[in-house]
CSV table of C-alpha atoms in Angstrom, one decimal:
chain,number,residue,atom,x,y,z
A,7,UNK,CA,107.9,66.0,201.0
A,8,UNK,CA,107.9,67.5,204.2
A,9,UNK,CA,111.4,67.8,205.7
A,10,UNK,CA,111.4,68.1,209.2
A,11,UNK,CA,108.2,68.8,210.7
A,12,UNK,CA,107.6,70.0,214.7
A,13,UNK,CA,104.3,70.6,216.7
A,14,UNK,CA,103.9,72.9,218.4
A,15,UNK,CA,104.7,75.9,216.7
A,16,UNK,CA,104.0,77.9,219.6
A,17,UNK,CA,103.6,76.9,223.5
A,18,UNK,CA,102.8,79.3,226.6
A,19,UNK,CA,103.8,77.4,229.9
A,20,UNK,CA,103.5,77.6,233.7
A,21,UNK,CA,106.4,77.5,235.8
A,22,UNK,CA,106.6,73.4,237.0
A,23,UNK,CA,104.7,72.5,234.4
A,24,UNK,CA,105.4,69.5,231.7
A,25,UNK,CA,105.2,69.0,227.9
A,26,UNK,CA,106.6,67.1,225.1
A,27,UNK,CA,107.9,68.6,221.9
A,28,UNK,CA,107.6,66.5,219.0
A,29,UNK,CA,109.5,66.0,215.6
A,30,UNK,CA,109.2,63.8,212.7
A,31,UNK,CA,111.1,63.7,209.5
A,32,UNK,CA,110.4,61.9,206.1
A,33,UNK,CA,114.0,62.0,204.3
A,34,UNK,CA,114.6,58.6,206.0
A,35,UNK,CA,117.5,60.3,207.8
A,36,UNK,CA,119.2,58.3,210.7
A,37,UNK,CA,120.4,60.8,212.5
A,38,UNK,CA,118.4,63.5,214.7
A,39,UNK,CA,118.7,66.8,216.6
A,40,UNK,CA,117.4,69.4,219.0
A,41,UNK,CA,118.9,72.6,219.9
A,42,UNK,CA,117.6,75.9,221.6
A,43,UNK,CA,118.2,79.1,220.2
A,44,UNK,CA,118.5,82.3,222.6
A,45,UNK,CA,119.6,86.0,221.6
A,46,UNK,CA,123.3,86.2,221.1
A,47,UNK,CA,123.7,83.0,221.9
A,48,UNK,CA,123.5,81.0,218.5
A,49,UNK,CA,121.9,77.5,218.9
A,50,UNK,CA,123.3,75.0,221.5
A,51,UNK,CA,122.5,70.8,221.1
A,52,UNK,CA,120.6,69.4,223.6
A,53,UNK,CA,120.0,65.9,222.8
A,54,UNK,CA,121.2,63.9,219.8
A,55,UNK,CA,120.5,60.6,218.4
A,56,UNK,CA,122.6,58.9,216.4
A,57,UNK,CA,120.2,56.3,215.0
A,58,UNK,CA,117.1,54.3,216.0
A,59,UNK,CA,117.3,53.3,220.1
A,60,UNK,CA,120.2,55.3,220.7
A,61,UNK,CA,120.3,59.1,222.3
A,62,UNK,CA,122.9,60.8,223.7
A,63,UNK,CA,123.3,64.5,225.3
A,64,UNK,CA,124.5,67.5,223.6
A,65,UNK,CA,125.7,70.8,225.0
A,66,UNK,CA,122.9,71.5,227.5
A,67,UNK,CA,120.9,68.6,228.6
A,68,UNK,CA,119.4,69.6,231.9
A,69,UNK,CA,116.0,69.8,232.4
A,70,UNK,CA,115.3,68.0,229.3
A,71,UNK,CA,114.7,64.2,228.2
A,72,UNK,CA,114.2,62.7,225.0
A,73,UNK,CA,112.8,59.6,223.3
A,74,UNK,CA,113.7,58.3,219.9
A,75,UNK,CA,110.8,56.7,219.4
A,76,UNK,CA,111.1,55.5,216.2
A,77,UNK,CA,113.5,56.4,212.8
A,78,UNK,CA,111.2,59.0,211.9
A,79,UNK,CA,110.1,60.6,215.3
A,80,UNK,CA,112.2,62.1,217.8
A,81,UNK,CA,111.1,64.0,220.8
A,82,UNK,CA,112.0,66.7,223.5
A,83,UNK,CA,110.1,66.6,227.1
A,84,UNK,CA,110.8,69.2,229.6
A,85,UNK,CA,109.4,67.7,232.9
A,86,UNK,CA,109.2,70.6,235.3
A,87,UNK,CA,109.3,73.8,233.1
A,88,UNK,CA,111.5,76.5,234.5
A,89,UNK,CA,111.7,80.4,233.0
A,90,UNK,CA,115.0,79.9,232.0
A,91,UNK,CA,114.1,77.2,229.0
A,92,UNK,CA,112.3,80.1,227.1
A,93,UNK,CA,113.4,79.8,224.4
A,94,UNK,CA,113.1,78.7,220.3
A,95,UNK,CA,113.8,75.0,220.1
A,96,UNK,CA,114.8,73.5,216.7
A,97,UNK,CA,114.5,69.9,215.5
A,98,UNK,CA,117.1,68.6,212.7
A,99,UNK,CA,117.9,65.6,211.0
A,100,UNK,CA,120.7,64.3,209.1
A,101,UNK,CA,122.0,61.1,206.9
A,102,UNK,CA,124.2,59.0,208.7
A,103,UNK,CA,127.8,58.2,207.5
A,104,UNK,CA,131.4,58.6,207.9
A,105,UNK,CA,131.1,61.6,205.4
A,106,UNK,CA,129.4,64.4,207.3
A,107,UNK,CA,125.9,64.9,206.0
A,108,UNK,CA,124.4,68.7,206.1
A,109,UNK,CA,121.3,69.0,209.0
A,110,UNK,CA,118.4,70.3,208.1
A,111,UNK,CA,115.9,72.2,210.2
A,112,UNK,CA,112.4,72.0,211.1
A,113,UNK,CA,110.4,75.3,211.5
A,114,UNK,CA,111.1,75.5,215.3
A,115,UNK,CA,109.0,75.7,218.3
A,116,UNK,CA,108.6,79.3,220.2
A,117,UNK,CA,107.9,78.1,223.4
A,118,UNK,CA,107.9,80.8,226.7
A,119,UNK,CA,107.6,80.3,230.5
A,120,UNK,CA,106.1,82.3,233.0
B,8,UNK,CA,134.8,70.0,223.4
B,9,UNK,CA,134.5,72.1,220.2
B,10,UNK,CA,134.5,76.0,220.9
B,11,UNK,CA,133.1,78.4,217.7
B,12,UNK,CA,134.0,82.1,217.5
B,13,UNK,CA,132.6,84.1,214.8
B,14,UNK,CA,132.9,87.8,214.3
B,15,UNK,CA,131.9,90.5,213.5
B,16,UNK,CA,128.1,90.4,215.0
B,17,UNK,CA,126.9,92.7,213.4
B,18,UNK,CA,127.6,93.9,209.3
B,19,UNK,CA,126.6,96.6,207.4
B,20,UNK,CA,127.3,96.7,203.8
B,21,UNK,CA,126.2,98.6,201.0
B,22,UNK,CA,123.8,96.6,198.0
B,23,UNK,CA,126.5,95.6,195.7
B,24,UNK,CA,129.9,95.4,198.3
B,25,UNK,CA,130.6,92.2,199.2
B,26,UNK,CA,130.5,90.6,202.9
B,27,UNK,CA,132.6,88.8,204.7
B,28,UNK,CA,132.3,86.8,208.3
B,29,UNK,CA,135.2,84.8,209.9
B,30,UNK,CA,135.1,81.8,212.2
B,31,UNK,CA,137.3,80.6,214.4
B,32,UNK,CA,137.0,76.6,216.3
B,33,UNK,CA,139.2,75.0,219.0
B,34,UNK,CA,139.4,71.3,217.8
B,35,UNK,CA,141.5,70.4,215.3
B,36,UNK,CA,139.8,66.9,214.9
B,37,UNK,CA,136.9,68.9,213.5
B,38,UNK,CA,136.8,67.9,209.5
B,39,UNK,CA,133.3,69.7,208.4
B,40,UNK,CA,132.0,73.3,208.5
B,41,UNK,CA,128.6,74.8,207.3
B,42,UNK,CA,127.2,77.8,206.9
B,43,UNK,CA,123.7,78.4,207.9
B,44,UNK,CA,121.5,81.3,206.7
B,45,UNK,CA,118.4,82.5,208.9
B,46,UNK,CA,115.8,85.4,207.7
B,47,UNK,CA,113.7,86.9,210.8
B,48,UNK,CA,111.4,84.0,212.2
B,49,UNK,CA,112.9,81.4,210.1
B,50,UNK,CA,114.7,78.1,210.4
B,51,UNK,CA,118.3,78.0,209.4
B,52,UNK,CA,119.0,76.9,205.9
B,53,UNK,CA,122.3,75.5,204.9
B,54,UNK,CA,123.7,77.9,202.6
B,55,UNK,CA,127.2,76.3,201.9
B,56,UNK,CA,129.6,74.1,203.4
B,57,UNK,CA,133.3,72.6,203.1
B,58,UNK,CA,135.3,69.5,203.9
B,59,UNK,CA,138.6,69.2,205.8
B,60,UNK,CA,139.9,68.1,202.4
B,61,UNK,CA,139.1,71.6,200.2
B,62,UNK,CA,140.8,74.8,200.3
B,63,UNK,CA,137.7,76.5,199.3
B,64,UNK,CA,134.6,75.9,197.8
B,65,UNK,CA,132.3,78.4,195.9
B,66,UNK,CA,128.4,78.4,195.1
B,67,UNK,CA,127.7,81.4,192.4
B,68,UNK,CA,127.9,84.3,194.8
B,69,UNK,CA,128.8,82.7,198.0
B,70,UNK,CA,132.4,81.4,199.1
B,71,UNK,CA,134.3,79.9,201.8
B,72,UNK,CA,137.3,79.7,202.7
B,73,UNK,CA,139.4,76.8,205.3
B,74,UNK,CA,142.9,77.5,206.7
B,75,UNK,CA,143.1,74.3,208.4
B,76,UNK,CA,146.2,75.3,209.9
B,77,UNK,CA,144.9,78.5,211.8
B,78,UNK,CA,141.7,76.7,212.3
B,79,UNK,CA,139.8,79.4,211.2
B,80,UNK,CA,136.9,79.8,207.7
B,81,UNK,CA,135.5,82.3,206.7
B,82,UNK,CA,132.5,83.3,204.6
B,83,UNK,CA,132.4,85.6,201.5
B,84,UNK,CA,128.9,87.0,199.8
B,85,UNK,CA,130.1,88.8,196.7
B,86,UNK,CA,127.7,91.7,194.7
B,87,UNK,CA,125.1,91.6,197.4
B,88,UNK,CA,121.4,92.2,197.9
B,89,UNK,CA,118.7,93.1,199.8
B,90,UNK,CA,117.5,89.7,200.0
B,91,UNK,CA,121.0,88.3,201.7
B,92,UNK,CA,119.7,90.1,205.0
B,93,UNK,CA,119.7,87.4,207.7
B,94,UNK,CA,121.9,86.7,210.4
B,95,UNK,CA,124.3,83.9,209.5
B,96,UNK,CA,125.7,80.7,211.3
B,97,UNK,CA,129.2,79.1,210.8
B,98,UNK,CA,129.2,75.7,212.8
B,99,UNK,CA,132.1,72.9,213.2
B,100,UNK,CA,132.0,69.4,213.4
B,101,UNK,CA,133.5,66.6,214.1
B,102,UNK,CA,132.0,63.1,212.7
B,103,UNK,CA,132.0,60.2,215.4
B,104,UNK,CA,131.3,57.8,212.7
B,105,UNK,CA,128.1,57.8,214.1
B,106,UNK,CA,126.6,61.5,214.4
B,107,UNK,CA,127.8,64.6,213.6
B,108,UNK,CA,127.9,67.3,216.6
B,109,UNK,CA,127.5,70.4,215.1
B,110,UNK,CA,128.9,73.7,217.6
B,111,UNK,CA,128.0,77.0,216.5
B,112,UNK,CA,129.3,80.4,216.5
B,113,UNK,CA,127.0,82.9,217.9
B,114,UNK,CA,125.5,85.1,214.5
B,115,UNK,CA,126.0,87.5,212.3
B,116,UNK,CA,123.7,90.2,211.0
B,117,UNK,CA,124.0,91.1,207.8
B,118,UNK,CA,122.2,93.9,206.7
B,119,UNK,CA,122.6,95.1,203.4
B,120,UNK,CA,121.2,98.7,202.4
B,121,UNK,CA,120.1,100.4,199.1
């Protein structure tokens, strides 16, 4: 049992350009996360999705899209890379419900920007 | 939206003294509050976490606390250890019936010497 998995683990990028973070989970979880995580800063949500075909944004959604593309898969594209999105970017999952259901974390993605 | 203070950042203790870490939020609609755990290079691992509904809740050395009231919970490691060094998350969320929108404080390190 895996949890939540992302690939990359680590990413070098050019300023302008694109790529596409991906996560999958196996806990059959409905509901799915990504946040960044800077110094001092604690980790801020992105993008959420609630469940299968829906997303919505979080905290800090620009310069970032996603795609839900199915229960288990959810993922993060930055379009036109910029310095200022280094950072760790972490994928989560939880159970869906009326009674809050604890996230849980994937092993991040260490991505930088020059 | 939600707003999560935590203090102190940083925390020294001795092996042995207990730690404690407070959290403040801003929404009072907000009904669920973990506590996250994160060793150097890690992904953050839910440690504890309480309901709108309890007072406090306890996990062998590891407590919190919930003055719904104040709108503030705090975190208490009693008899601690080496291996409790991490920096530590508080979070607060409110359930939409449909995902739950976690906001976090900004850290604490803990960092607990021989």
């Amino acid at each position: 049992n895996a949890g939540v998995t992302q690939t990359p683990k680590f990413q070098v990028l050019k300023t302008g350009q694109s790529m596409t973070l991906q996560c999958a989970q196996d806990m059959n979880h409905n509901s799915m996360y990504w946040y960044r995580q800077d110094p001092g800063m604690g980790l801020r949500l992105i993008y959420y999705s609630a469940s299968e075909g829906t997303t919505d944004k979080g905290e800090v959604p620009n310069g970032y899209n996603v795609s839900r593309l199915n229960k288990r898969e959810f993922s993060l594209r930055l379009e036109s890379a910029a310095p200022s999105q280094t950072s760790v970017y972490f994928c989560a999952s939880s159970g869906q419900g009326f009674n809050n259901q604890p996230q849980h974390f994937g092993d991040g993605t260490r991505l930088s920007i020059l | 939206g939600e707003n999560v203070e935590q203090h102190p950042s940083t925390l020294s203790v001795q092996e042995g003294d207990s730690a404690v870490i407070k959290c403040t939020y801003s929404d009072s609609a907000s009904n669920y509050f973990p506590w996250y755990k994160q060793e150097l290079g890690k992904r953050p691992q839910l440690i504890i976490d309480i309901r709108s509904n309890v007072g406090e809740k306890k996990d062998q050395r590891i407590a919190v606390t919930l003055n719904k009231t104040a709108k503030h919970f705090s975190l208490h490691i009693t008899e601690t250890q080496p291996e409790d060094s991490a920096v530590y998350f508080c979070a607060a969320t409110e359930n939409t019936g449909t995902a739950s929108k976690l906001t976090f404080g900004t850290g604490t390190r803990l960092q607990v010497t021989l």
